[in-house]
Amino acid sequence: MPLLASLEHSAFGTWVREAPTIWAYATILFLHTVGLGFVVGANVAIDLRILGVARDMPLAPMRKLFPWMWAGFIVNALSGVALLIADATTKLGNPVFGVKMAFIALGVVNMAWSKPKVVLDPMPVNAKRVAVVSLILWIGATTAGRLMGYLGPVSGLE
Amino acid sequence: MSPTGLIPLGGALQAYAAWVNTTWLHFFAINYKWVWATMETLHFLGLGLMVGTIGVLDLRLLGFLKGLPVRSVQKLVPWGIGAFVLNTLTGIVFLAGAPYQYLYNLAFQMKVIFMLAAGVNVFVFYSGTWPVTRTIGAGQTAPWAARIAGAVSLFLWIGVMYWGRMLTFFRPPFVVPPK
């Protein structure tokens, strides 16, 4: 795949992967982890509330968590693109990466489309279904992301 | 073999690490590829759950989610404690699998220091301002002590993530990481 190889060996890809500084690969990986925390954490907080944890907590004010989950998502989309370019041939050749992207695509549909319609007081009847789907999708995305380091082609870059 | 890291670790700890390398948990951690991968996955799921519980309480204390009564948000915290326990247990498996790699790793030492500091912050928060802070209802501002505790908690836990991610890059040169 010459396109992927040229992406990987571009100045940017090489810098991300090989620059002898903590501010390249290591920092981008750290940002990807913090972003995970916020996108998954904010979604899970709402899901837990919908499913009955902290039942006395008003649900509608939890809408204020949406900007935090979107911030986490944007950080991860950008850091993810950088990490992907640095390791393009391996990651795009790994079926687990496709699984991860599928979970994330559905997770984004859930948080952009379904969830805003149920984070309301009183809680709509379909809220629990949206929360269960959200939990499954974000657990799936996190799991697939981790397993990319162990299954299929693995370059040694995480 | 020259130990690295912030804290010079002496012979007693080397002996301890050598002993860890003889335990069943050590062999369990490194002899099956799926064990390490599963523990990593659980560790990251625990990370997300901690941000979604402890982190959400921190944000409320800081005033970002003022519509939520503090007493209600506190009910997420037991889930955060569960996630912390999960991450401690999975972390112990990593430690047992490659004790030298962690004990002499600056990032691991910093990670433990940040976790201990977070523990002190929790103690100060609940033994200090908590009786007042727990009464803070929707729309009300948390006391300064609580806002500071929230900021310190967010800083320290993001720091724990930072040092956790830096483990690979501060890996002592004399060990081969299990994969």
Short mmCIF file of C-alpha atoms in Angstrom, two decimals, chain A residues 19-118:
data_model
loop_
_atom_site.label_atom_id
_atom_site.label_comp_id
_atom_site.label_asym_id
_atom_site.label_seq_id
_atom_site.Cartn_x
_atom_site.Cartn_y
_atom_site.Cartn_z
CA ALA A 19 11.18 12.72 17.29
CA PRO A 20 13.53 12.30 20.27
CA THR A 21 11.32 14.44 22.50
CA ILE A 22 8.65 13.76 25.07
CA TRP A 23 6.37 16.23 23.21
CA ALA A 24 5.81 14.03 20.17
CA TYR A 25 4.56 10.44 20.47
CA ALA A 26 4.45 10.30 24.29
CA THR A 27 2.44 13.50 24.70
CA ILE A 28 0.03 12.68 21.89
CA LEU A 29 -0.59 9.28 23.49
CA PHE A 30 -1.22 11.00 26.85
CA LEU A 31 -3.74 13.38 25.23
CA HIS A 32 -5.48 10.38 23.65
CA THR A 33 -5.81 8.84 27.13
CA VAL A 34 -7.19 11.98 28.81
CA GLY A 35 -9.61 12.43 25.90
CA LEU A 36 -10.76 8.84 26.41
CA GLY A 37 -11.38 9.63 30.06
CA PHE A 38 -13.61 12.58 29.24
CA VAL A 39 -15.57 11.19 26.30
CA VAL A 40 -16.15 7.81 27.95
CA GLY A 41 -16.44 9.19 31.48
CA ALA A 42 -19.03 11.87 30.66
CA ASN A 43 -21.09 9.38 28.66
CA VAL A 44 -20.89 6.75 31.40
CA ALA A 45 -21.86 9.25 34.12
CA ILE A 46 -25.10 10.01 32.26
CA ASP A 47 -25.67 6.31 31.47
CA LEU A 48 -25.27 5.32 35.13
CA ARG A 49 -27.73 8.01 36.21
CA ILE A 50 -30.27 6.90 33.59
CA LEU A 51 -29.87 3.30 34.72
CA GLY A 52 -30.66 4.17 38.33
CA VAL A 53 -27.42 5.21 40.05
CA ALA A 54 -27.89 8.48 42.01
CA ARG A 55 -31.59 8.26 41.23
CA ASP A 56 -32.38 11.49 43.11
CA MET A 57 -30.03 13.49 40.86
CA PRO A 58 -31.85 15.67 38.32
CA LEU A 59 -31.00 14.37 34.84
CA ALA A 60 -31.48 17.50 32.69
CA PRO A 61 -28.57 19.49 34.29
CA MET A 62 -26.28 16.65 33.22
CA ARG A 63 -26.58 18.17 29.72
CA LYS A 64 -23.70 20.37 30.88
CA LEU A 65 -21.53 17.27 30.46
CA PHE A 66 -22.01 17.30 26.67
CA PRO A 67 -19.32 19.96 26.03
CA TRP A 68 -16.88 17.89 28.09
CA MET A 69 -17.59 14.72 26.12
CA TRP A 70 -17.28 16.59 22.83
CA ALA A 71 -14.02 18.18 23.96
CA GLY A 72 -12.71 14.72 24.81
CA PHE A 73 -13.91 13.41 21.47
CA ILE A 74 -12.24 16.22 19.49
CA VAL A 75 -8.94 15.77 21.38
CA ASN A 76 -9.10 12.08 20.55
CA ALA A 77 -10.04 12.55 16.93
CA LEU A 78 -7.03 14.86 16.42
CA SER A 79 -4.56 12.84 18.50
CA GLY A 80 -5.92 9.66 16.93
CA VAL A 81 -5.27 10.96 13.40
CA ALA A 82 -1.69 11.81 14.40
CA LEU A 83 -1.14 8.37 15.94
CA LEU A 84 -2.68 6.75 12.87
CA ILE A 85 -0.47 8.64 10.41
CA ALA A 86 2.62 7.62 12.42
CA ASP A 87 1.69 3.93 12.16
CA ALA A 88 -0.59 3.89 9.11
CA THR A 89 0.37 0.61 7.42
CA THR A 90 0.12 -1.44 10.62
CA LYS A 91 -3.00 0.13 12.10
CA LEU A 92 -5.01 0.30 8.87
CA GLY A 93 -3.99 -3.29 8.21
CA ASN A 94 -5.40 -4.37 11.56
CA PRO A 95 -9.05 -5.49 11.52
CA VAL A 96 -9.33 -4.53 15.21
CA PHE A 97 -8.87 -0.91 14.13
CA GLY A 98 -11.95 -1.23 11.92
CA VAL A 99 -13.90 -2.66 14.84
CA LYS A 100 -12.81 0.27 17.01
CA MET A 101 -13.87 2.80 14.35
CA ALA A 102 -17.26 1.10 14.01
CA PHE A 103 -17.87 1.31 17.78
CA ILE A 104 -16.82 4.97 17.79
CA ALA A 105 -18.98 5.87 14.78
CA LEU A 106 -22.02 4.33 16.49
CA GLY A 107 -20.99 5.94 19.79
CA VAL A 108 -20.93 9.34 18.11
CA VAL A 109 -24.38 8.74 16.64
CA ASN A 110 -25.55 7.83 20.15
CA MET A 111 -24.10 10.94 21.80
CA ALA A 112 -24.95 13.39 19.01
CA TRP A 113 -28.42 12.11 18.12
CA SER A 114 -29.98 9.73 20.66
CA LYS A 115 -28.65 10.90 23.99
CA PRO A 116 -29.54 14.63 23.75
CA LYS A 117 -33.18 13.54 23.33
CA VAL A 118 -33.26 11.57 26.58
#
